[in-house]
PDB file of C-alpha atoms and ligand atoms in Angstrom:
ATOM      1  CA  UNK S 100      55.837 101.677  60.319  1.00  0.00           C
ATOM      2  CA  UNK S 101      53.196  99.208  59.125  1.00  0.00           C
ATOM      3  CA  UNK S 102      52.876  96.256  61.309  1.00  0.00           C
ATOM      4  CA  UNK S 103      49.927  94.646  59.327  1.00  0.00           C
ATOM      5  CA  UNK S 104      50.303  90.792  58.441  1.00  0.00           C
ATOM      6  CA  UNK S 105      53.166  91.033  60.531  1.00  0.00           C
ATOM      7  CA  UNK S 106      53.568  88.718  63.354  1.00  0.00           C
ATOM      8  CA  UNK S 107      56.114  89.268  66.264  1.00  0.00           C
ATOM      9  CA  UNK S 108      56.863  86.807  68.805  1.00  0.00           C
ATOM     10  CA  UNK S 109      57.261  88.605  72.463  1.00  0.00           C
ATOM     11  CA  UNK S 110      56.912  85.112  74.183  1.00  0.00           C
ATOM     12  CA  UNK S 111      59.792  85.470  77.069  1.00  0.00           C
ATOM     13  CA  UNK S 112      61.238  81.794  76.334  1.00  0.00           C
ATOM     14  CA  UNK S 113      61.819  83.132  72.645  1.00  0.00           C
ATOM     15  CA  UNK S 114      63.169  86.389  73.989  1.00  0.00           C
ATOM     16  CA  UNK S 115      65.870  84.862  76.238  1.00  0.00           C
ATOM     17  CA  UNK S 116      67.033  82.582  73.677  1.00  0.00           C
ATOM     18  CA  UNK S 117      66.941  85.428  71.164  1.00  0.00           C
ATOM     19  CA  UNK S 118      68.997  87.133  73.036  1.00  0.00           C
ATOM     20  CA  UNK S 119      71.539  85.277  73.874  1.00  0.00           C
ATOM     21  CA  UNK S 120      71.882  84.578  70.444  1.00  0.00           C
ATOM     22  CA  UNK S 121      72.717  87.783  69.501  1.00  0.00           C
ATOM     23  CA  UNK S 122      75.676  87.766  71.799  1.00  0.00           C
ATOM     24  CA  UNK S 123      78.652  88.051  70.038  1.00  0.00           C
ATOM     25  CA  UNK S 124      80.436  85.439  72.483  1.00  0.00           C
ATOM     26  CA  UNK S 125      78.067  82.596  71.083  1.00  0.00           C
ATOM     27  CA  UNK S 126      79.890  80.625  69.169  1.00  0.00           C
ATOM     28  CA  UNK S 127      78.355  78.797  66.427  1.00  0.00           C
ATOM     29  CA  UNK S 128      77.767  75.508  68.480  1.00  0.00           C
ATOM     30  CA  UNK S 129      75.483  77.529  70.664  1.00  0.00           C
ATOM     31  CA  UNK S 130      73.985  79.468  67.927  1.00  0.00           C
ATOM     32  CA  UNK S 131      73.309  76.910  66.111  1.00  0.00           C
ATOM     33  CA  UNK S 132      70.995  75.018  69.150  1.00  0.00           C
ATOM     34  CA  UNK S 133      69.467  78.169  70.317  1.00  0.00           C
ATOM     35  CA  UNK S 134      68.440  79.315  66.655  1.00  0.00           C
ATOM     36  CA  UNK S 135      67.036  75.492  66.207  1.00  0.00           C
ATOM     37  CA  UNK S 136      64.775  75.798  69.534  1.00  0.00           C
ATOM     38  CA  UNK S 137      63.426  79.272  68.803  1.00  0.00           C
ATOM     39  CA  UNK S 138      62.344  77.733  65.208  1.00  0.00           C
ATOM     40  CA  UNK S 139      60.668  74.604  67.078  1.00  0.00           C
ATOM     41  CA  UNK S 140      59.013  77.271  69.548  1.00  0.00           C
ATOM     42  CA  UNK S 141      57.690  79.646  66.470  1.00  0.00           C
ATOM     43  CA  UNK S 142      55.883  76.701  64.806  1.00  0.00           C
ATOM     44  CA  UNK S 143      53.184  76.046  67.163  1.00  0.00           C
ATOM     45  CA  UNK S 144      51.474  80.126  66.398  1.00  0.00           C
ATOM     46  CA  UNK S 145      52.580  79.731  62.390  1.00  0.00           C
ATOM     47  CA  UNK S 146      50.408  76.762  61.965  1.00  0.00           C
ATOM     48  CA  UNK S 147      47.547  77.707  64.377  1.00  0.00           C
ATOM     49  CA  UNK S 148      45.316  79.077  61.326  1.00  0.00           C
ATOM     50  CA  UNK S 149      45.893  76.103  59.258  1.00  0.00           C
ATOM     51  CA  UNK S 150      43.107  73.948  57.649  1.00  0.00           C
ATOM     52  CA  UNK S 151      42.568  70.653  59.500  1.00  0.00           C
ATOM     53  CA  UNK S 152      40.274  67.605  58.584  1.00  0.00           C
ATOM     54  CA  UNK S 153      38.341  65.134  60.848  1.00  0.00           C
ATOM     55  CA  UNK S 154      40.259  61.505  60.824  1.00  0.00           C
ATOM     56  CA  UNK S 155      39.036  57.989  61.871  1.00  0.00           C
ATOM     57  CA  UNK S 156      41.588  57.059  64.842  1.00  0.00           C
ATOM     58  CA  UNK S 157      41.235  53.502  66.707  1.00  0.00           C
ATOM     59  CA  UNK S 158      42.032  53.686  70.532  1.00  0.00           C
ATOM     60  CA  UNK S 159      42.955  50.923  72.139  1.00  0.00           C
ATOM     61  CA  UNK S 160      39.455  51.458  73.110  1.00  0.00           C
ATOM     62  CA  UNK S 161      36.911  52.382  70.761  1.00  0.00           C
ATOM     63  CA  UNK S 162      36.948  54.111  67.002  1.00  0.00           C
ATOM     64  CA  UNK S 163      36.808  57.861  67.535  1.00  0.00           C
ATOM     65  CA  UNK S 164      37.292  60.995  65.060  1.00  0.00           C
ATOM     66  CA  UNK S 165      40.378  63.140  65.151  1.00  0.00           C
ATOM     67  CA  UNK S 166      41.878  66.018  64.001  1.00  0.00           C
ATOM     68  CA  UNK S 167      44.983  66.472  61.581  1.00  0.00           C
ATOM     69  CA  UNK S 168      46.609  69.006  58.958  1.00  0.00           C
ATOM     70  CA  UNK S 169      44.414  68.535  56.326  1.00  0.00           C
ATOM     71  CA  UNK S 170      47.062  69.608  53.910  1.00  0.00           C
ATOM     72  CA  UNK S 171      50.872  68.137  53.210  1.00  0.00           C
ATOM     73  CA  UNK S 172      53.432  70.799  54.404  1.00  0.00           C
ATOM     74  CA  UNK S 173      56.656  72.135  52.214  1.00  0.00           C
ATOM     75  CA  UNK S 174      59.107  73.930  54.225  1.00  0.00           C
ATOM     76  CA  UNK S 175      61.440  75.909  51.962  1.00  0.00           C
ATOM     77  CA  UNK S 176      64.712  77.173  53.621  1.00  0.00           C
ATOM     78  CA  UNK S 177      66.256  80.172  51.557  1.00  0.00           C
ATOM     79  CA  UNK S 178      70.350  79.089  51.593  1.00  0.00           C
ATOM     80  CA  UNK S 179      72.271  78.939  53.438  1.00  0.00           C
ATOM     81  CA  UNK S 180      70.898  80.821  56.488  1.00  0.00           C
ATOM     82  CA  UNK S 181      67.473  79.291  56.595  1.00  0.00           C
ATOM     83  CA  UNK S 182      68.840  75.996  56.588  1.00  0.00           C
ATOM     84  CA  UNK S 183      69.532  76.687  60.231  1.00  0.00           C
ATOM     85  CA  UNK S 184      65.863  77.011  61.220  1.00  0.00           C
ATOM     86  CA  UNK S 185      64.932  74.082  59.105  1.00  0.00           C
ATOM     87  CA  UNK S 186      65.935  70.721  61.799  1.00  0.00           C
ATOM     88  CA  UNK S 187      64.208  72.925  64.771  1.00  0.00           C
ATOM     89  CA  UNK S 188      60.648  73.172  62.522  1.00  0.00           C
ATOM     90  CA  UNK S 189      60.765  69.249  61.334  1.00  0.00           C
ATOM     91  CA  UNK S 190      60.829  68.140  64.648  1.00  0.00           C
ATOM     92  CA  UNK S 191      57.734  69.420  64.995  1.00  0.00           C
ATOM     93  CA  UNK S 192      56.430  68.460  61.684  1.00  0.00           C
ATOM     94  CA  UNK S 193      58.001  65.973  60.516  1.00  0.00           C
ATOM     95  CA  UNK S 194      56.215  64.319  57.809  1.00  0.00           C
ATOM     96  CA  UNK S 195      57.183  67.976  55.901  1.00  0.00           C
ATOM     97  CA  UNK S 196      59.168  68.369  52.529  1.00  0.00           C
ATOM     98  CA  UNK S 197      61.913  70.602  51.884  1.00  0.00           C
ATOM     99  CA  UNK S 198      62.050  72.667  48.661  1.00  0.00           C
ATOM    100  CA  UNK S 199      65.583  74.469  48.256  1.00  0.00           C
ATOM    101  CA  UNK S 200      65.894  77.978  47.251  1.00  0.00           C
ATOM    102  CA  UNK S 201      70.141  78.944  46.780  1.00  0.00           C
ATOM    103  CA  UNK S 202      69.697  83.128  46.906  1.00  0.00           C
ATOM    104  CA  UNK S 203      72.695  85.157  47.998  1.00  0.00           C
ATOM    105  CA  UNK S 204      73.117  88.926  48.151  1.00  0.00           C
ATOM    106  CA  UNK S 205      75.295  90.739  46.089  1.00  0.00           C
ATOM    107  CA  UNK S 206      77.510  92.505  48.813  1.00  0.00           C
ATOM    108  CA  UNK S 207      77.785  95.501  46.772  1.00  0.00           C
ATOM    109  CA  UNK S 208      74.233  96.266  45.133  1.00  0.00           C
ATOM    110  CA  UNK S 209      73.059  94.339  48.376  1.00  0.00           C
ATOM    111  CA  UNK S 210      70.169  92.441  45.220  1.00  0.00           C
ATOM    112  CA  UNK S 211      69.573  89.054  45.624  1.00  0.00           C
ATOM    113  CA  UNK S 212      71.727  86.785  43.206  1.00  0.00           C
ATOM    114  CA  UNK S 213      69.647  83.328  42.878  1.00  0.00           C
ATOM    115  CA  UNK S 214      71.674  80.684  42.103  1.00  0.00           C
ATOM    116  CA  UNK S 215      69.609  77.355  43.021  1.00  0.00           C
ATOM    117  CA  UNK S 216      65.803  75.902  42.900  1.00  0.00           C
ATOM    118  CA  UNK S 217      64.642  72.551  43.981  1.00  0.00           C
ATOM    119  CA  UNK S 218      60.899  72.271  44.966  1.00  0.00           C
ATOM    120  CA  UNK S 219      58.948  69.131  45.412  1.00  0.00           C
ATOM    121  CA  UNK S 220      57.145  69.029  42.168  1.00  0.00           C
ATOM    122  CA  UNK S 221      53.354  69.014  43.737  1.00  0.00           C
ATOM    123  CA  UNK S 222      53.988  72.368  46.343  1.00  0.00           C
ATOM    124  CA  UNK S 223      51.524  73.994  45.006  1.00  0.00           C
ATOM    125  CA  UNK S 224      48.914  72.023  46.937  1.00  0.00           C
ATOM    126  CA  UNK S 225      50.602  72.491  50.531  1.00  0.00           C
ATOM    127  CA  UNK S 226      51.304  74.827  53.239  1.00  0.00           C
ATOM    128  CA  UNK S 227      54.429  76.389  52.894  1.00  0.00           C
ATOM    129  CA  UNK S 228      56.546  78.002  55.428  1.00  0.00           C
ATOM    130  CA  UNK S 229      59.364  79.880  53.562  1.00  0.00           C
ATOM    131  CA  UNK S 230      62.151  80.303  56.401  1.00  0.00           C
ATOM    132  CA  UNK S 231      65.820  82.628  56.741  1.00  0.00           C
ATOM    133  CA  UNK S 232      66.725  84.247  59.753  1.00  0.00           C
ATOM    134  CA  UNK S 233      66.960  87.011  58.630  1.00  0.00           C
ATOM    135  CA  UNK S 234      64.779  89.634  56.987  1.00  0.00           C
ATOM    136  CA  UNK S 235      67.209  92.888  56.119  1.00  0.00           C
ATOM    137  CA  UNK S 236      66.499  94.647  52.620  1.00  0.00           C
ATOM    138  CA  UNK S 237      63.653  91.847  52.016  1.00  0.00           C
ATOM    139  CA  UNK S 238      65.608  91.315  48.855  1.00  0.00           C
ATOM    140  CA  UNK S 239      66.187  87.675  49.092  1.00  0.00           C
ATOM    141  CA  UNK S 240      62.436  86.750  50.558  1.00  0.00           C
ATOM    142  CA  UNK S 241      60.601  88.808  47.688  1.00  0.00           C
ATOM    143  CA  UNK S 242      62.448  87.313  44.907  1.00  0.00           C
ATOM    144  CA  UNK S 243      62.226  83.821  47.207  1.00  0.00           C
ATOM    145  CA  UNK S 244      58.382  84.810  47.382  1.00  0.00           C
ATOM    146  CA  UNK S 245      58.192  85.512  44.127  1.00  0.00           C
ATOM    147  CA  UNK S 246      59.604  82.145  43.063  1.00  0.00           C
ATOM    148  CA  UNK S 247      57.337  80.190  44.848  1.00  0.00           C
ATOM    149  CA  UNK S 248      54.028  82.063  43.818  1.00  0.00           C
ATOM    150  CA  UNK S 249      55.656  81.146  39.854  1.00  0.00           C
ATOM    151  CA  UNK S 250      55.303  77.474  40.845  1.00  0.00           C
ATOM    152  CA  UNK S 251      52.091  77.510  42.003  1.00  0.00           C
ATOM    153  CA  UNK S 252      52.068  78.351  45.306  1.00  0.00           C
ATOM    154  CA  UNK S 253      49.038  80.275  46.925  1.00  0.00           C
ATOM    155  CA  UNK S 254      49.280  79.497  50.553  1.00  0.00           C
ATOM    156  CA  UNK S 255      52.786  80.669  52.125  1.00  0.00           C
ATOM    157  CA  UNK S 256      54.230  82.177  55.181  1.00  0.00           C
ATOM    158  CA  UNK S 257      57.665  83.637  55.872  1.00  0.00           C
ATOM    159  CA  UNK S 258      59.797  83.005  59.092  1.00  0.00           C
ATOM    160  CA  UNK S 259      62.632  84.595  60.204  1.00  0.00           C
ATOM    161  CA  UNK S 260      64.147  85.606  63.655  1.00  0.00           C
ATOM    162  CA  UNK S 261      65.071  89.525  62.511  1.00  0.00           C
ATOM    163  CA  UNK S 262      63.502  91.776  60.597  1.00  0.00           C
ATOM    164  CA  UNK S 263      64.070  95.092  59.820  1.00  0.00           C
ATOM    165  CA  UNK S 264      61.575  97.843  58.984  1.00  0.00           C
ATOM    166  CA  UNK S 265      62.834  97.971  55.493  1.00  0.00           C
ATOM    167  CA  UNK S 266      62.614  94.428  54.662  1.00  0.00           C
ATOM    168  CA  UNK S 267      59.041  94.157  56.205  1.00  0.00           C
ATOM    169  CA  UNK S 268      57.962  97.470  53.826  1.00  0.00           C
ATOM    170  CA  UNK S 269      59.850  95.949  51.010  1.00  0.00           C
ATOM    171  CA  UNK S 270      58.511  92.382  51.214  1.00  0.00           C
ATOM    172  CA  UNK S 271      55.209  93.720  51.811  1.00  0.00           C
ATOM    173  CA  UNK S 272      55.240  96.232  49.044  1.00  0.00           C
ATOM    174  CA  UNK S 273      55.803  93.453  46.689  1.00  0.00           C
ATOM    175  CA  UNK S 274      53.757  90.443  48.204  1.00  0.00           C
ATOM    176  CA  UNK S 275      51.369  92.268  50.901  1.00  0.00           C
ATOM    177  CA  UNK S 276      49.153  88.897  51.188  1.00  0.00           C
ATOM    178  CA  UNK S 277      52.346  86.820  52.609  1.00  0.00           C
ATOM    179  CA  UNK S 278      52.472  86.901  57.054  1.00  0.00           C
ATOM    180  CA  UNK S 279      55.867  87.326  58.218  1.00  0.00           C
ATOM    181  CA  UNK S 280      56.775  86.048  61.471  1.00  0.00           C
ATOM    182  CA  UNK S 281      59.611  87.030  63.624  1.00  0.00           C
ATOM    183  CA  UNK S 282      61.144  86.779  67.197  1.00  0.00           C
ATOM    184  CA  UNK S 283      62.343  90.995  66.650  1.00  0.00           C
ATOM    185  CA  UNK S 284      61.935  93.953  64.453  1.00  0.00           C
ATOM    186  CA  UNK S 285      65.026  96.052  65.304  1.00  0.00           C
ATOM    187  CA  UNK S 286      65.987  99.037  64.946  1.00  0.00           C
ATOM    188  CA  UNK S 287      67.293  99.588  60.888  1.00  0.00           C
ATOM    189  CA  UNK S 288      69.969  98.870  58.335  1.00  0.00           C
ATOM    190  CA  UNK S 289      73.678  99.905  58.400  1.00  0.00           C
ATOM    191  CA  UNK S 290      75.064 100.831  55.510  1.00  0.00           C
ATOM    192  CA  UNK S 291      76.170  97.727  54.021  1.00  0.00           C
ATOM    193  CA  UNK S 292      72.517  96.710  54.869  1.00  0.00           C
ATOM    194  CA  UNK S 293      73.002  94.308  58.247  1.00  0.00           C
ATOM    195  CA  UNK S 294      70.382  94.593  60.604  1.00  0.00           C
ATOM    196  CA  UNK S 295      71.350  96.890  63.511  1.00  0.00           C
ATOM    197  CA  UNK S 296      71.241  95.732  65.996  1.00  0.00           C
ATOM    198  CA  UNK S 297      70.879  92.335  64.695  1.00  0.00           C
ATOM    199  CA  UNK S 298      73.150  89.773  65.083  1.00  0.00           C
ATOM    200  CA  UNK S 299      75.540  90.112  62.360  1.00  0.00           C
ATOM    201  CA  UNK S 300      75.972  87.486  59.185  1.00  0.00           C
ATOM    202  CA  UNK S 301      73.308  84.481  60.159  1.00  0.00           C
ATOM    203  CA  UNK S 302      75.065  82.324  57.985  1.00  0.00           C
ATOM    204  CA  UNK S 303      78.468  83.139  59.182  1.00  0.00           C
ATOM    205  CA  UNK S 304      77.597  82.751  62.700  1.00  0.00           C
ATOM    206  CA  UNK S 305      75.483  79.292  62.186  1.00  0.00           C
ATOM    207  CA  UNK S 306      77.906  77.313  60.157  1.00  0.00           C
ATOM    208  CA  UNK S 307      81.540  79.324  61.242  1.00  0.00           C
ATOM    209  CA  UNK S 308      82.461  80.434  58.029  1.00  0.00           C
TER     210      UNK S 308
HETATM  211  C1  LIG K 179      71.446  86.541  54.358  1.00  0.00           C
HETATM  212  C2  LIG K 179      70.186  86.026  55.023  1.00  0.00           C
HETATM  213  C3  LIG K 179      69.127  86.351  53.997  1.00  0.00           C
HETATM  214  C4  LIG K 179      69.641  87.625  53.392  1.00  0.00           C
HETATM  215  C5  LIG K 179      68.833  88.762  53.947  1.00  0.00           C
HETATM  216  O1  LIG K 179      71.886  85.652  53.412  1.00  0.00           O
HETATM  217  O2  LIG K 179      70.251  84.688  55.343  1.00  0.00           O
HETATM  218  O3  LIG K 179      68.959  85.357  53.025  1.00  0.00           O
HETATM  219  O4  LIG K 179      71.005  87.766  53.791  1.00  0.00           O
HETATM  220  O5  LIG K 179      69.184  89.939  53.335  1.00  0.00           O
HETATM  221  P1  LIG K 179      68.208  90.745  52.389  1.00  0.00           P
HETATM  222  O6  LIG K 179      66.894  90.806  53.083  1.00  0.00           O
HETATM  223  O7  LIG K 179      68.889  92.071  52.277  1.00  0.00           O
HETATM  224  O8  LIG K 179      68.122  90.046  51.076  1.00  0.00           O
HETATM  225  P2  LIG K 179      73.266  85.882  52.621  1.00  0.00           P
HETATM  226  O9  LIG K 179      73.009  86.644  51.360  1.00  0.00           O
HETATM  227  O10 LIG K 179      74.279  86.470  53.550  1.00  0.00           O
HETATM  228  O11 LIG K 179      73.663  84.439  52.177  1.00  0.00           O
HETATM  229  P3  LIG K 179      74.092  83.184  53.083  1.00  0.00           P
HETATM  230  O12 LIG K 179      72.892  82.768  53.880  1.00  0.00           O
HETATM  231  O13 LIG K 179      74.476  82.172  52.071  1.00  0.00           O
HETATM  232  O14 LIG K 179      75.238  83.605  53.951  1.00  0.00           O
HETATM  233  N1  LIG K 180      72.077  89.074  56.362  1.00  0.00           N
HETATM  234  C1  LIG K 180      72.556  88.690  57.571  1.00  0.00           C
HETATM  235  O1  LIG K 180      72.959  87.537  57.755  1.00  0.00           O
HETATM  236  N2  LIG K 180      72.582  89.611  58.548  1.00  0.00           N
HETATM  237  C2  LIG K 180      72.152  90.869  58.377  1.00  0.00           C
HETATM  238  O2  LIG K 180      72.193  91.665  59.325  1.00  0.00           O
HETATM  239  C3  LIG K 180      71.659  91.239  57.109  1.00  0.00           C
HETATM  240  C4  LIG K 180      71.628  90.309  56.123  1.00  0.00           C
END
């Protein structure tokens, strides 16, 4: 398969934690922790290639020039699944807004079924980091995608944990432009389109529905 634009994270620490995730004896306590570290971990490679500006900065020494994001940051969690990765990324940057984007699948046509949009009204002008855990049909991210490039938005990436082969030929058929970052790419879909082997329902598992 295709691999271009697509970013997967073999860093051990990740691995581990990935994989004890995808236990099916982790309870949703656990899951939930380990799911908010490997998001923490992924941000510091998502943001590498961001634009940064030079800063005055006083020391308690002497006036010196620094270095920060030179644009604001939006992260978008697709419900109710991304919402898990969102805590473990604002720890890291924390001066972030969150946009809200309510898509579900429709368990028997398996197409995304939007049923809620909240963005901060200037995300056009930021970085945003669009964020589920998982990537399966890529039904849910391209409409998601597809949302966000209607409100302006010309500078996104999507994270998730798992992504299958479809979902990263699907996404990128639609929106080829857009990186997607992941911890895995398994194997493929079952037939009622769950990533195999995965880690079953994200959103099940995180919130113990
Ligand atoms: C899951 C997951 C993604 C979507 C991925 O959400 O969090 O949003 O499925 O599947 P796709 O790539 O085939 O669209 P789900 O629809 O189960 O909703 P939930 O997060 O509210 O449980
Ligand atoms: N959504 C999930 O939560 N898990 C899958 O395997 C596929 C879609």
């Amino acid at each position: 398969m295709n691999l271009r634009n697509v970013f997967v994270f073999d860093h051990p620490v990740i691995q581990t934690k990935l994989t004890e995730l995808r236990d099916v004896a982790c309870d949703h306590r656990k899951f939930r922790t380990l799911l908010d570290e490997i998001a923490g971990l992924m941000v510091y490679e998502v943001t590498r290639d961001w634009p940064t500006k030079e800063q005055p900065v006083d020391t308690p020494l002497e006036r010196t020039t620094g270095i920060v994001l030179a644009r604001q940051v939006t992260l978008v969690p697709i419900l109710r699944a991304g919402l898990g990765m969102a805590d473990g990324v604002l720890k890291l940057l924390p001066d972030a807004r969150l946009g809200h984007l309510g898509v579900r699948r429709d368990e028997t046509t398996l197409e995304p079924v939007s049923y809620y949009q909240k963005l901060p009204p200037d995300i056009a002008s930021t970085e945003v980091l669009l964020i589920d855990p998982m990537l399966a049909t890529g039904g849910s991210g391209a409409a998601s995608i597809a949302y966000l490039k209607k409100a302006g938005v010309t500078s996104m990436k999507f994270v998730c944990l798992v992504a299958a082969p479809e979902g990263i030929t699907a996404l990128h058929r639609q929106h080829p432009e857009v990186p997607i970052y992941c911890a895995a790419v398994d194997r493929q879909l079952n037939e009622k389109g769950y990533i195999l082997p995965g880690l079953g329902d994200a959103g099940d598992r995180i919130f113990g529905t």
